[in-house]
CSV table of C-alpha atoms in Angstrom, one decimal:
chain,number,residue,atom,x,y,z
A,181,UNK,CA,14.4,11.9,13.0
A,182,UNK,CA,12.1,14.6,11.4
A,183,UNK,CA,9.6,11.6,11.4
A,184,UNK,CA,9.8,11.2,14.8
A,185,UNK,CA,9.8,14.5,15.6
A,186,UNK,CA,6.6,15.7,13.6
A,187,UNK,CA,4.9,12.2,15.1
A,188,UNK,CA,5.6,13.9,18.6
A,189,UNK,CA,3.8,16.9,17.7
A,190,UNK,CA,0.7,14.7,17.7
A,191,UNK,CA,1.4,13.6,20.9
A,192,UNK,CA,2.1,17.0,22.5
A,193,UNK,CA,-1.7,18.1,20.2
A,194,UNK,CA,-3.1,15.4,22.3
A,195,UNK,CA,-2.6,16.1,25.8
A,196,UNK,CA,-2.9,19.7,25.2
A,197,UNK,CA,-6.7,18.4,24.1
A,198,UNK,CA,-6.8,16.9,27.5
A,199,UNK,CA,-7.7,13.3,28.7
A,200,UNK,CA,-10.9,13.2,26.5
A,201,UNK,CA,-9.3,13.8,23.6
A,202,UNK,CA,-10.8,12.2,20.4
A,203,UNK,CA,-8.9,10.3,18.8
A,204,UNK,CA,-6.3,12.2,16.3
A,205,UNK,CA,-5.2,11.0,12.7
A,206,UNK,CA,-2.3,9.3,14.6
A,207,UNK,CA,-4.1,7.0,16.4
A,208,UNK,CA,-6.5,5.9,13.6
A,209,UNK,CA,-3.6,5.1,10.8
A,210,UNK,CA,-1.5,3.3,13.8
A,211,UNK,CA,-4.9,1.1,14.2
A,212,UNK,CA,-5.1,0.8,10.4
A,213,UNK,CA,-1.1,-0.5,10.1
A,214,UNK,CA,-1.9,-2.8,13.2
A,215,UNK,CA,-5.1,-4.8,10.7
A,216,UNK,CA,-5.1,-3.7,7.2
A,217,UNK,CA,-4.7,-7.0,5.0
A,218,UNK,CA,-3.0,-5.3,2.0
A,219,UNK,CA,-0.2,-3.8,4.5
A,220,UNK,CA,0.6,-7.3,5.7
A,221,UNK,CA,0.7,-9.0,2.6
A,222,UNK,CA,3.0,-6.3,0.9
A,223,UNK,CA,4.9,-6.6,4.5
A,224,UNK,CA,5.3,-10.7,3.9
A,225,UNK,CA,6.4,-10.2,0.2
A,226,UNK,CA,8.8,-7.7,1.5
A,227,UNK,CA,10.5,-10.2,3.9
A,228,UNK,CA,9.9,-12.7,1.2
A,229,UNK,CA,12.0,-10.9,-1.4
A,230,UNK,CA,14.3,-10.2,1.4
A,231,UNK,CA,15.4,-13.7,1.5
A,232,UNK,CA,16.5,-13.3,-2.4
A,233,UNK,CA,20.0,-12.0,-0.9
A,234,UNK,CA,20.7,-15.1,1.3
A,235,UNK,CA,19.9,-17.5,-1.3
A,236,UNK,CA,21.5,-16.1,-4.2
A,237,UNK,CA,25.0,-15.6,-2.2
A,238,UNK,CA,24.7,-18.7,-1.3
A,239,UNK,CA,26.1,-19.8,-4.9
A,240,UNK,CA,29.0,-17.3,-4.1
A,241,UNK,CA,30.1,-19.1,-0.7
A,242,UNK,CA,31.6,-22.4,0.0
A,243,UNK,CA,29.5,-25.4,-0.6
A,244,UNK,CA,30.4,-28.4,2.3
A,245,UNK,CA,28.9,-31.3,1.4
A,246,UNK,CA,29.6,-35.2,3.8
A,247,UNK,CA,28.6,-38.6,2.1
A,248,UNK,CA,28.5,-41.6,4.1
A,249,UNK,CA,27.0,-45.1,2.4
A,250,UNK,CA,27.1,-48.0,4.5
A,251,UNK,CA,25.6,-51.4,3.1
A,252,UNK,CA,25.8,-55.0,3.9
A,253,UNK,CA,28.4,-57.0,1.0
A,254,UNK,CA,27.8,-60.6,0.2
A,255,UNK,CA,29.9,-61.4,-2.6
A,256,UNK,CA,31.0,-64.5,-4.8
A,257,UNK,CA,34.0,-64.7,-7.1
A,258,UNK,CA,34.3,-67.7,-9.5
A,259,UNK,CA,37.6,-68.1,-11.0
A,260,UNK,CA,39.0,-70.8,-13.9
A,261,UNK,CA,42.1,-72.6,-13.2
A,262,UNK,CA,43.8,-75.2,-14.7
A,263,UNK,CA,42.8,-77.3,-11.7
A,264,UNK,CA,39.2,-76.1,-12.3
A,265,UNK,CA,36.9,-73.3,-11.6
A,266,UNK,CA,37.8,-71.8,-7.9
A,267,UNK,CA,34.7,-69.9,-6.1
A,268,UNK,CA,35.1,-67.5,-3.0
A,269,UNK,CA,32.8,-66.0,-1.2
A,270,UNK,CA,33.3,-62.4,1.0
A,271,UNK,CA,30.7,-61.2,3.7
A,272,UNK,CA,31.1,-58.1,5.1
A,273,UNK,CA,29.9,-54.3,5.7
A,274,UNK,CA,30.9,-52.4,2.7
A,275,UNK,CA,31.4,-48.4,3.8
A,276,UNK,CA,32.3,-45.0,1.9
A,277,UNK,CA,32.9,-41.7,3.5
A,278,UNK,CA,33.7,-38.6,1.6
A,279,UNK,CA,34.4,-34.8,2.1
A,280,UNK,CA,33.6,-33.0,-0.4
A,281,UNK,CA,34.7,-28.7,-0.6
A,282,UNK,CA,33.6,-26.8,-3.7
A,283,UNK,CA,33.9,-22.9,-4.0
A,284,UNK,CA,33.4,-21.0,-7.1
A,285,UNK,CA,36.4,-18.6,-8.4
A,286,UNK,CA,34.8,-17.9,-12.1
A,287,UNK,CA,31.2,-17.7,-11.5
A,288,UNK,CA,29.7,-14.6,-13.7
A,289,UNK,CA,26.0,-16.1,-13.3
A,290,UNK,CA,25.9,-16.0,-9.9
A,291,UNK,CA,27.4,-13.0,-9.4
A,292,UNK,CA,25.0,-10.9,-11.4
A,293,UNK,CA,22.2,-13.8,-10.1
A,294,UNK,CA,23.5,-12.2,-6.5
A,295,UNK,CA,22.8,-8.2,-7.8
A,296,UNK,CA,19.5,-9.6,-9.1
A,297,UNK,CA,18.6,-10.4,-5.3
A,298,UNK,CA,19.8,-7.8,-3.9
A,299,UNK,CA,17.4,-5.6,-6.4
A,300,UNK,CA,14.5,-8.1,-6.0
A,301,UNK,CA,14.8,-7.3,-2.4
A,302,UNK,CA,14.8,-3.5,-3.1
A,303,UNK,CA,11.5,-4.1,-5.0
A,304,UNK,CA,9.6,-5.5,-2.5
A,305,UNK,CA,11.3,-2.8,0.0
A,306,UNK,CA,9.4,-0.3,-2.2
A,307,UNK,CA,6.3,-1.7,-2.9
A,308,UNK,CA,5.8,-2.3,0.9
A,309,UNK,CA,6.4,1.8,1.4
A,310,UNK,CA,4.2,2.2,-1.5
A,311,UNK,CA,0.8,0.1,0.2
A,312,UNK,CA,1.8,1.9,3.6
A,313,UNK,CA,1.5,5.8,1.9
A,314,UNK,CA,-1.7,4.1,-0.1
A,315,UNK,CA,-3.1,3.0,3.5
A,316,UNK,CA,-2.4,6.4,5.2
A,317,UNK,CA,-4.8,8.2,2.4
A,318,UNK,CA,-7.4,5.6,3.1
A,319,UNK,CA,-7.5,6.0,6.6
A,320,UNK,CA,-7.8,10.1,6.2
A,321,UNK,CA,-10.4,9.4,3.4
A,322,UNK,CA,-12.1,6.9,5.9
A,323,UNK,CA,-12.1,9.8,8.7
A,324,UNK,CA,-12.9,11.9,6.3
A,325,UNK,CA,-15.9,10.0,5.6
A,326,UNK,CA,-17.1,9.6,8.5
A,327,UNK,CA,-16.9,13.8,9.2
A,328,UNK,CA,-18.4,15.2,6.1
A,329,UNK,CA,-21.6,12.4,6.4
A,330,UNK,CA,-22.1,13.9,10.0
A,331,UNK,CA,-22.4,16.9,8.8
A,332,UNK,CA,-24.6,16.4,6.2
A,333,UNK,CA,-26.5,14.2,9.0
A,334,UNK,CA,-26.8,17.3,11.5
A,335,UNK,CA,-27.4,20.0,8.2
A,336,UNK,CA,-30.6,17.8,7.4
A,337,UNK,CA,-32.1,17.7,10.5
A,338,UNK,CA,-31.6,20.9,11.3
A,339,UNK,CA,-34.5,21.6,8.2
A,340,UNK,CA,-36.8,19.4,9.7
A,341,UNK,CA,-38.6,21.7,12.5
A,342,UNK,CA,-39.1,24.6,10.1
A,343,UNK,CA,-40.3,22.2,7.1
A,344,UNK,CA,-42.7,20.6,9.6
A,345,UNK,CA,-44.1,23.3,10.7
A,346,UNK,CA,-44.4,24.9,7.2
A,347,UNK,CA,-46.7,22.0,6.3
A,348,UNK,CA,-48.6,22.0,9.2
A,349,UNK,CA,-49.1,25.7,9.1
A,350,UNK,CA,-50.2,25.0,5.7
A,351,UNK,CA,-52.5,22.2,7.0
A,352,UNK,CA,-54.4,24.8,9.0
A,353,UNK,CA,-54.6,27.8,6.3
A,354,UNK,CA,-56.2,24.9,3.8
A,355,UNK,CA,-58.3,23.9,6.6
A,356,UNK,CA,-59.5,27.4,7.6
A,357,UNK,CA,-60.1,27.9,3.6
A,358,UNK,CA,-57.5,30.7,3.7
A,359,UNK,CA,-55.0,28.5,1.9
A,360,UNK,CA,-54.6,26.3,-1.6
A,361,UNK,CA,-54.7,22.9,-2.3
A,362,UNK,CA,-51.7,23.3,-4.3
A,363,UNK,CA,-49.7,25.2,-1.1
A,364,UNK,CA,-50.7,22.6,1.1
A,365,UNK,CA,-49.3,19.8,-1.3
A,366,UNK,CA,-46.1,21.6,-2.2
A,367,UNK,CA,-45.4,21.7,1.5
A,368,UNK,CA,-45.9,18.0,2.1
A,369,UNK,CA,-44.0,17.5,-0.6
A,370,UNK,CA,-40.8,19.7,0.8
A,371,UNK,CA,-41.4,18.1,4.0
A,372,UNK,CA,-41.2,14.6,2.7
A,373,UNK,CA,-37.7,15.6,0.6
A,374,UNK,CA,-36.7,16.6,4.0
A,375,UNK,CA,-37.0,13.2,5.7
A,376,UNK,CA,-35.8,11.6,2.6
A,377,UNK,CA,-32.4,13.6,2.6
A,378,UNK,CA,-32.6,12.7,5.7
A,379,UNK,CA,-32.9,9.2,5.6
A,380,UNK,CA,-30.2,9.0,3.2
A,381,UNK,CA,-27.8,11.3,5.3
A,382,UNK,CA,-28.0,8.8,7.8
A,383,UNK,CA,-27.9,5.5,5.7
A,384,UNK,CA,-24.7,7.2,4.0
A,385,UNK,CA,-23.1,7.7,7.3
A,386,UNK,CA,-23.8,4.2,8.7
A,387,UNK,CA,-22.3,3.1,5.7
A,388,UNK,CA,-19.2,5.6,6.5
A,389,UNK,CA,-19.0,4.5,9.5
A,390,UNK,CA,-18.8,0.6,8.4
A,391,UNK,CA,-16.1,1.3,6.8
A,392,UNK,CA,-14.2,3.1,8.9
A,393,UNK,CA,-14.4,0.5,11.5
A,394,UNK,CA,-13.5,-2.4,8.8
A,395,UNK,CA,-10.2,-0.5,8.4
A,396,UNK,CA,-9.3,0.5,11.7
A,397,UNK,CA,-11.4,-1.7,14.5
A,398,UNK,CA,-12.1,1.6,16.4
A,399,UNK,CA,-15.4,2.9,17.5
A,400,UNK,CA,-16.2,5.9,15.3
A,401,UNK,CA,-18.1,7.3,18.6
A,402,UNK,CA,-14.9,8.9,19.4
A,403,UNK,CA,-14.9,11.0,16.7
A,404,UNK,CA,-18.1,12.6,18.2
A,405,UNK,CA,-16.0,15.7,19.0
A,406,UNK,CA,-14.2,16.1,15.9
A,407,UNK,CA,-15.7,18.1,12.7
A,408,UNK,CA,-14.9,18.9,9.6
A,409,UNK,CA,-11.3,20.6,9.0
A,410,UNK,CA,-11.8,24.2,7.2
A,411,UNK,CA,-10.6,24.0,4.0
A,412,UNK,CA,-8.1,26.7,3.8
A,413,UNK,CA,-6.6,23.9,6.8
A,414,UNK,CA,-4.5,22.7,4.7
A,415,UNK,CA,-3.6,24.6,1.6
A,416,UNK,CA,-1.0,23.5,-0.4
A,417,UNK,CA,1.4,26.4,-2.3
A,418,UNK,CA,3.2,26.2,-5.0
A,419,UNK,CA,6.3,25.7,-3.5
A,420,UNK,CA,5.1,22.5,-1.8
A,421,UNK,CA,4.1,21.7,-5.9
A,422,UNK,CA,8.0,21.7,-6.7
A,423,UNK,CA,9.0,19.9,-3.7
A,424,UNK,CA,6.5,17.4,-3.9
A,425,UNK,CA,6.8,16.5,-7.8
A,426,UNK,CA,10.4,16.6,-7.0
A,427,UNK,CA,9.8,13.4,-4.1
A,428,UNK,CA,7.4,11.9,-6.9
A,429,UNK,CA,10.1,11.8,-9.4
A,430,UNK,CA,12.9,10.9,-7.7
A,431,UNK,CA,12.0,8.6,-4.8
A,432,UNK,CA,8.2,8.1,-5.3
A,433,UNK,CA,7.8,4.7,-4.1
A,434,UNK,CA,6.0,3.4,-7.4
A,435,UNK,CA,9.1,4.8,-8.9
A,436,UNK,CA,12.0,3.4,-7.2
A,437,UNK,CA,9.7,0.0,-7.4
A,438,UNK,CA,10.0,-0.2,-11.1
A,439,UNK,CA,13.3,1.3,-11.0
A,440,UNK,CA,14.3,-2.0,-9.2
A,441,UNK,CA,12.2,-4.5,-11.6
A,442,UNK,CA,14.7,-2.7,-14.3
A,443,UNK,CA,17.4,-3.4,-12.1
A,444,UNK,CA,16.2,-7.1,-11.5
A,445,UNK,CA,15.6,-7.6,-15.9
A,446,UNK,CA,18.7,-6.0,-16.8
A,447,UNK,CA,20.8,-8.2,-14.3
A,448,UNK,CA,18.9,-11.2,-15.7
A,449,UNK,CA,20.3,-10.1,-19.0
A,450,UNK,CA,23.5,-10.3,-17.7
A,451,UNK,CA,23.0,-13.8,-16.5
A,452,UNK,CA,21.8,-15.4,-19.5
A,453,UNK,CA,24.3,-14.2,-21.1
A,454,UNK,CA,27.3,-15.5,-18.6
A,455,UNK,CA,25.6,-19.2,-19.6
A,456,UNK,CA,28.6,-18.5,-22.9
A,457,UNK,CA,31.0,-18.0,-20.1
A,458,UNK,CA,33.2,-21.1,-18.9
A,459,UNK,CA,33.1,-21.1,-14.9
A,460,UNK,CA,36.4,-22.2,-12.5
A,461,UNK,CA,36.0,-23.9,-9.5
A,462,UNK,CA,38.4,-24.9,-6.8
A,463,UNK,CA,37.5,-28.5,-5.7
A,464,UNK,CA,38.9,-30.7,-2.7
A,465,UNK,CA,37.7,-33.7,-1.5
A,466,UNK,CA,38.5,-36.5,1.4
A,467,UNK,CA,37.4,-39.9,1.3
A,468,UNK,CA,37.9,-43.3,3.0
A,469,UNK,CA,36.4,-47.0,2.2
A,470,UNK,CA,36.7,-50.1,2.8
A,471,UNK,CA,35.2,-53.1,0.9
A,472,UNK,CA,33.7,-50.7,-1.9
A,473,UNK,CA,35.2,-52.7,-5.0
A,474,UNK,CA,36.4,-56.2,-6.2
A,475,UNK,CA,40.0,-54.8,-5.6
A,476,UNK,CA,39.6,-53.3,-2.0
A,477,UNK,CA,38.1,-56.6,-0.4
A,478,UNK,CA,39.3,-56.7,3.1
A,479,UNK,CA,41.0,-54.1,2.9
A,480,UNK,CA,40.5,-49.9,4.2
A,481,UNK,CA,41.9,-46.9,2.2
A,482,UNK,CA,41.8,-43.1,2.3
A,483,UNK,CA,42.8,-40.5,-0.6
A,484,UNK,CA,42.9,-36.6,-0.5
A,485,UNK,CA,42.5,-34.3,-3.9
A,486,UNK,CA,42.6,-30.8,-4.2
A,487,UNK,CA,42.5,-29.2,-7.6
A,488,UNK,CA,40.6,-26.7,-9.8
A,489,UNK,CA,37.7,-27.4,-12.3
A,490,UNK,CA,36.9,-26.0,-15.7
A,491,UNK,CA,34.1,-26.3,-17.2
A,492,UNK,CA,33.5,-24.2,-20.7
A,493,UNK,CA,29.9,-24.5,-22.8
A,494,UNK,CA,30.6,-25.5,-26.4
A,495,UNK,CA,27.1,-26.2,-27.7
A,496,UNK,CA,24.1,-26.4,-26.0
A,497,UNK,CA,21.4,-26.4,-29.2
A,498,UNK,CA,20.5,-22.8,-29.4
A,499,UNK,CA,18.9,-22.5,-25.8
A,500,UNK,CA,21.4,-20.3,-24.4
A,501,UNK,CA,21.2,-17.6,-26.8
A,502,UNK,CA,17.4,-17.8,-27.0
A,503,UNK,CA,17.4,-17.5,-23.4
A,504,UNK,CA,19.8,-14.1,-23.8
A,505,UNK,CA,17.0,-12.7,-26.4
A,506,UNK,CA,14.5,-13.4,-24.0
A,507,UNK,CA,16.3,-11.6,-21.0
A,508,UNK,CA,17.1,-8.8,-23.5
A,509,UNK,CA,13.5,-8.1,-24.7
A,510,UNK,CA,12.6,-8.7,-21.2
A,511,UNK,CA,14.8,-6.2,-20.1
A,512,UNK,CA,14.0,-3.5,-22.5
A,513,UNK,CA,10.1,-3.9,-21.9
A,514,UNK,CA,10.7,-2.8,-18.3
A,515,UNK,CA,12.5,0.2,-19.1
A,516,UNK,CA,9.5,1.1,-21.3
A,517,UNK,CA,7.8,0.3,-18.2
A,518,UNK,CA,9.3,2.4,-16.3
A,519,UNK,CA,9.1,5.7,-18.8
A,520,UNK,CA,5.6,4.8,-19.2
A,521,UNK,CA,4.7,4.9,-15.2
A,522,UNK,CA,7.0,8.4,-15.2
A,523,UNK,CA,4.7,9.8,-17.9
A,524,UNK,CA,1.6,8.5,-15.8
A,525,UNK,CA,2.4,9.8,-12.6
A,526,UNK,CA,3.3,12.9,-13.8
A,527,UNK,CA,0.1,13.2,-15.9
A,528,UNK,CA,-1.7,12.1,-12.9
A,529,UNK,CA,0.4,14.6,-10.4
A,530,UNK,CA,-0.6,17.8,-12.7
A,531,UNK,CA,-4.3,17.1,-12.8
A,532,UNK,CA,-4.9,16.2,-9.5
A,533,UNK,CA,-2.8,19.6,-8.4
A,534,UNK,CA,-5.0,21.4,-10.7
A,535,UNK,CA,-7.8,19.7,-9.4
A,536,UNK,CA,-7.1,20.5,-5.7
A,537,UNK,CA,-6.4,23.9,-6.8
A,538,UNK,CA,-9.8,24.7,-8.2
A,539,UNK,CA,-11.6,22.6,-5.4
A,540,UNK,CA,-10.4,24.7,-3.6
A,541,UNK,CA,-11.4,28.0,-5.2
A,542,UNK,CA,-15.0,26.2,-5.4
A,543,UNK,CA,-15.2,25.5,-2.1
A,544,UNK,CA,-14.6,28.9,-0.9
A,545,UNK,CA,-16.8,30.4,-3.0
A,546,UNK,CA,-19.4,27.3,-1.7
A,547,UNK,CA,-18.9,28.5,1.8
A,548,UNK,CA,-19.8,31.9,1.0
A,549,UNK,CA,-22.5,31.0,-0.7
A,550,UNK,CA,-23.5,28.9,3.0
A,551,UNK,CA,-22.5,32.0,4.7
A,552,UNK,CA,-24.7,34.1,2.3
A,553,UNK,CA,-27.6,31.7,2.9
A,554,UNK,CA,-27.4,31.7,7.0
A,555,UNK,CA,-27.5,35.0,6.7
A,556,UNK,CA,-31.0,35.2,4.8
A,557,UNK,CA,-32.0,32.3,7.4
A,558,UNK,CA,-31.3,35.0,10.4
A,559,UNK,CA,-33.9,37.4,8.4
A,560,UNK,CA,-36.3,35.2,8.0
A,561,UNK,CA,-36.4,34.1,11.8
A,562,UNK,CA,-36.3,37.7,12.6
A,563,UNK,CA,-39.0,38.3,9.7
A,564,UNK,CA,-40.7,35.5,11.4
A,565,UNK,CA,-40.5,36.6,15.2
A,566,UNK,CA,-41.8,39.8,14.0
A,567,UNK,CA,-45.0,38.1,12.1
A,568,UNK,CA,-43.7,40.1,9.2
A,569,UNK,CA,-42.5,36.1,7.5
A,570,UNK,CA,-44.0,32.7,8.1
A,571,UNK,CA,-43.1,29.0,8.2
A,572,UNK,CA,-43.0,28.5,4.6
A,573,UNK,CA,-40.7,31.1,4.1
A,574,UNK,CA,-38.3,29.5,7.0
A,575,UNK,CA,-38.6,26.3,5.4
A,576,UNK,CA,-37.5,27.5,2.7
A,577,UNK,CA,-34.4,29.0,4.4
A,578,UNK,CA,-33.4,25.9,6.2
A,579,UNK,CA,-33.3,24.0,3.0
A,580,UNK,CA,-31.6,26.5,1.0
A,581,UNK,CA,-28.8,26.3,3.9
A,582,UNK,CA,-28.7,22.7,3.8
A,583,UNK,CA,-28.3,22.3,-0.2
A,584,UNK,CA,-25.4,25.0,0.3
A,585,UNK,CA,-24.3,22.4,3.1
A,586,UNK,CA,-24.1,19.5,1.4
A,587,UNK,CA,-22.5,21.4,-1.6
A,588,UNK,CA,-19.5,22.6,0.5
A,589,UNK,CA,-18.9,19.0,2.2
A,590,UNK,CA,-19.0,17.5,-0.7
A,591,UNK,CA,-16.3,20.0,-2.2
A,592,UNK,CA,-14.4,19.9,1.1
A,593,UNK,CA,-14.2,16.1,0.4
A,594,UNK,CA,-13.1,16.3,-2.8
A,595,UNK,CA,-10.3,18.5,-1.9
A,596,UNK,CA,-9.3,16.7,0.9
A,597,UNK,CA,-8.9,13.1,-0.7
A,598,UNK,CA,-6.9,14.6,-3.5
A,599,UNK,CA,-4.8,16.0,-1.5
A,600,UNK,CA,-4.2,13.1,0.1
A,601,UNK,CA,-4.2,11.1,-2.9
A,602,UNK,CA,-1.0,13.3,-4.4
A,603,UNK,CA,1.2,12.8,-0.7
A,604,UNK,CA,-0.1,8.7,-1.6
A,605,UNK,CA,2.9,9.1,-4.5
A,606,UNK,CA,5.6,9.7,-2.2
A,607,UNK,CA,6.6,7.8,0.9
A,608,UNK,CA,5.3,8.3,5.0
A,609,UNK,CA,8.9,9.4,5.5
A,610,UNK,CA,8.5,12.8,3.6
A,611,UNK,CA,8.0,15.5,5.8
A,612,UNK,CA,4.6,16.9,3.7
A,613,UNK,CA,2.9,14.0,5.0
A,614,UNK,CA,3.4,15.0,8.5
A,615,UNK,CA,2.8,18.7,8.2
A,616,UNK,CA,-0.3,17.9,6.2
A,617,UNK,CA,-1.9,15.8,8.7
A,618,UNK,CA,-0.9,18.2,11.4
A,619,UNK,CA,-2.8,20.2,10.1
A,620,UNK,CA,-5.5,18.4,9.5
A,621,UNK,CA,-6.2,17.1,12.6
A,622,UNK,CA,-5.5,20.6,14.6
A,623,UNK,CA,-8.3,22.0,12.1
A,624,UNK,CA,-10.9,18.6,13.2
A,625,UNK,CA,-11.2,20.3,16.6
A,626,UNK,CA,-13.8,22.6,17.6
């Protein structure tokens, strides 16, 4: 409900945006669920392990089986006499007809063969939440994407009119003999770095934007009116740390996944070693022939038995019990498993919050740096307005800005996709997701 309800704050964010609205993070991970190839194959093994439960308590129910044989008898008798051998000779259909009821009162294998469904279906359960939290962090780092190499698109051109004019301004002094040869070439030089950041700015975000479309089919022209969230957008305390390692460890996905291959093994165990075990069955069975042996020719019978049957293993060559060793060291490998991946994600869930943390101390002190260096680009316009500075000095301005531009993006990224990587251990169903994309896309709009 709290799913739903968070969901329907998107909805309500939307049309308060009015009709032309970009589109939110809503609308891109929906597209991204509707295509992404990973989703639907971890979707198809789900229903796939699904089917475990059917088929393994199958073995517990009834099993109804009909036999009919119907064949054409030609047969010859010879017998000695006294008077000499005797021969007859029998035409006719030959026919059997039986129905046959079988349902297992002692069956320990199947029994723990039915738990081991039921857990293989809980696996696959899990790992399908687990590719569907994977999938939401990369369609935010996909938008994400997208944003940041705008930005460092519109940051470089912005440097181009004062570079340009730096060099030409140069040009002229070197022309008029009032300038150097070496001024002249260090400002074709800057000018060229200029169009080759800004070449690459633009290659980077055509490649962004490749992507972004390969995941989610949409046209990444509707995120013309969205921009790059602050960072302080989506800080995340310490009280979400508690709350979130607490998800991780208890119901992470990843978790509960290899929880449930331990489940599977240690059931397996218990099946191999059931194969001891003798089994009881009740058996009943109805038939009715005619013609089907020397003694019934020409004649039609029916018989009904009900009974039980036992069956108990005495020796089957050693197989059994190497089969139980198997399961057992099977079984205790996945439990190492298991402790191993708790150790892992918790190793990988303190360095990426530590990592988030300090990215995003770095990128507040980046943006005040950025701050710091629009402010000396103001002065130097005014300085320039005045006569008192000249293009060279804006020049260099504009690409001090910039390098503080693309410094702060690329923090801001950094930050972003860990985040987003640490809510990618727990499932879409944990209420961090949603407030964190809230947020998120609130803090895209202008």
């Amino acid at each position: 409900m709290r799913h739903r309800y968070v969901w329907g704050l998107f909805a309500v964010a939307g049309l308060m945006g009015g009709a032309t609205q970009a589109q939110d993070l809503r609308e891109v991970i929906a597209a991204a669920q509707a295509r992404d190839a990973v989703l639907q194959s971890a979707s198809a093994n789900r229903d796939a392990a699904q089917e475990n439960i059917a088929i393994t308590r199958s073995r517990l129910l009834p099993q109804l089986n009909y036999q009919d044989t119907r064949q054409q008898l030609h047969q010859t008798t010879t017998q000695s006499t006294s008077a000499g051998p005797q021969v007859r000779d029998f035409d006719g259909v030959s026919r059997s007809q039986q129905l046959s009821l079988r349902q297992g009162v002692v069956r320990p294998r199947d029994v723990a063969g039915y738990l081991a469904g039921q857990a293989q279906a809980e696996y696959g359960g899990y790992k399908y939440d687990s590719a569907l939290s994977d999938l939401w962090s990369r369609s935010v780092s996909a938008w994400l994407d997208v944003l940041g190499a705008r930005t460092m698109v519109q940051a470089y051109q912005q440097t181009l009119k004062a570079v340009s004019e730096a060099a030409k301004q140069e040009a002229k002094k070197f022309d008029r003999g009032d300038g150097t040869r070496d001024a002249r070439a260090e400002a074709q030089a800057q000018l060229a770095q200029a169009q080759a950041l800004l070449t690459e700015a633009k290659l980077a975000l055509a490649a962004r934007e490749r992507a972004y479309v390969l995941l989610t089919q949409l046209e990444p022209k509707q995120l013309d009116k969205r921009q790059l969230p602050h960072e302080i957008a989506t800080v995340l305390t310490e009280a979400n740390r508690e709350e979130l390692w607490a998800l991780v460890s208890s119901v992470g996905p990843e978790l509960l996944a290899a929880q449930s291959v331990e489940s599977v093994n240690r059931y397996r165990m218990h099946q191999a070693a059931s194969d001891h075990l003798p089994t009881l069955d009740v058996v009943a069975s109805a038939s009715r022939a005619q013609n089907d042996s020397t003694n019934t020719l020409g004649a039609t019978y029916g018989s009904r038995q009900v009974g039980v049957q036992l069956m108990v293993p005495l020796f089957s060559g050693g197989g059994v019990e190497a089969s139980r060793r198997q399961a057992v060291a099977t079984y205790q490998a996945s439990v190492a498993d298991r402790e191993s991946l708790l150790v892992k994600l918790e190793n990988q869930f303190s360095n990426d919050w530590a990592s988030q943390a300090g990215l995003l101390a770095r990128a507040q002190a980046a943006r005040s740096l950025w701050e710091a260096a629009k402010d000396q680009r103001r002065g130097v316009e005014l300085g320039l307005a005045r006569g008192l500075r000249n293009w060279g000095d804006l020049s260099n301005a504009e690409l001090s800005v910039a390098r503080r531009a693309s410094e702060l993006v690329t923090l801001q990224l950094s930050l972003f996709k860990t985040q987003a990587r640490l809510l990618s251990l727990v499932s879409v169903q944990a209420p961090l997701w949603d407030a964190w994309l809230v947020r998120m896309d609130v803090a895209s709009q202008p």
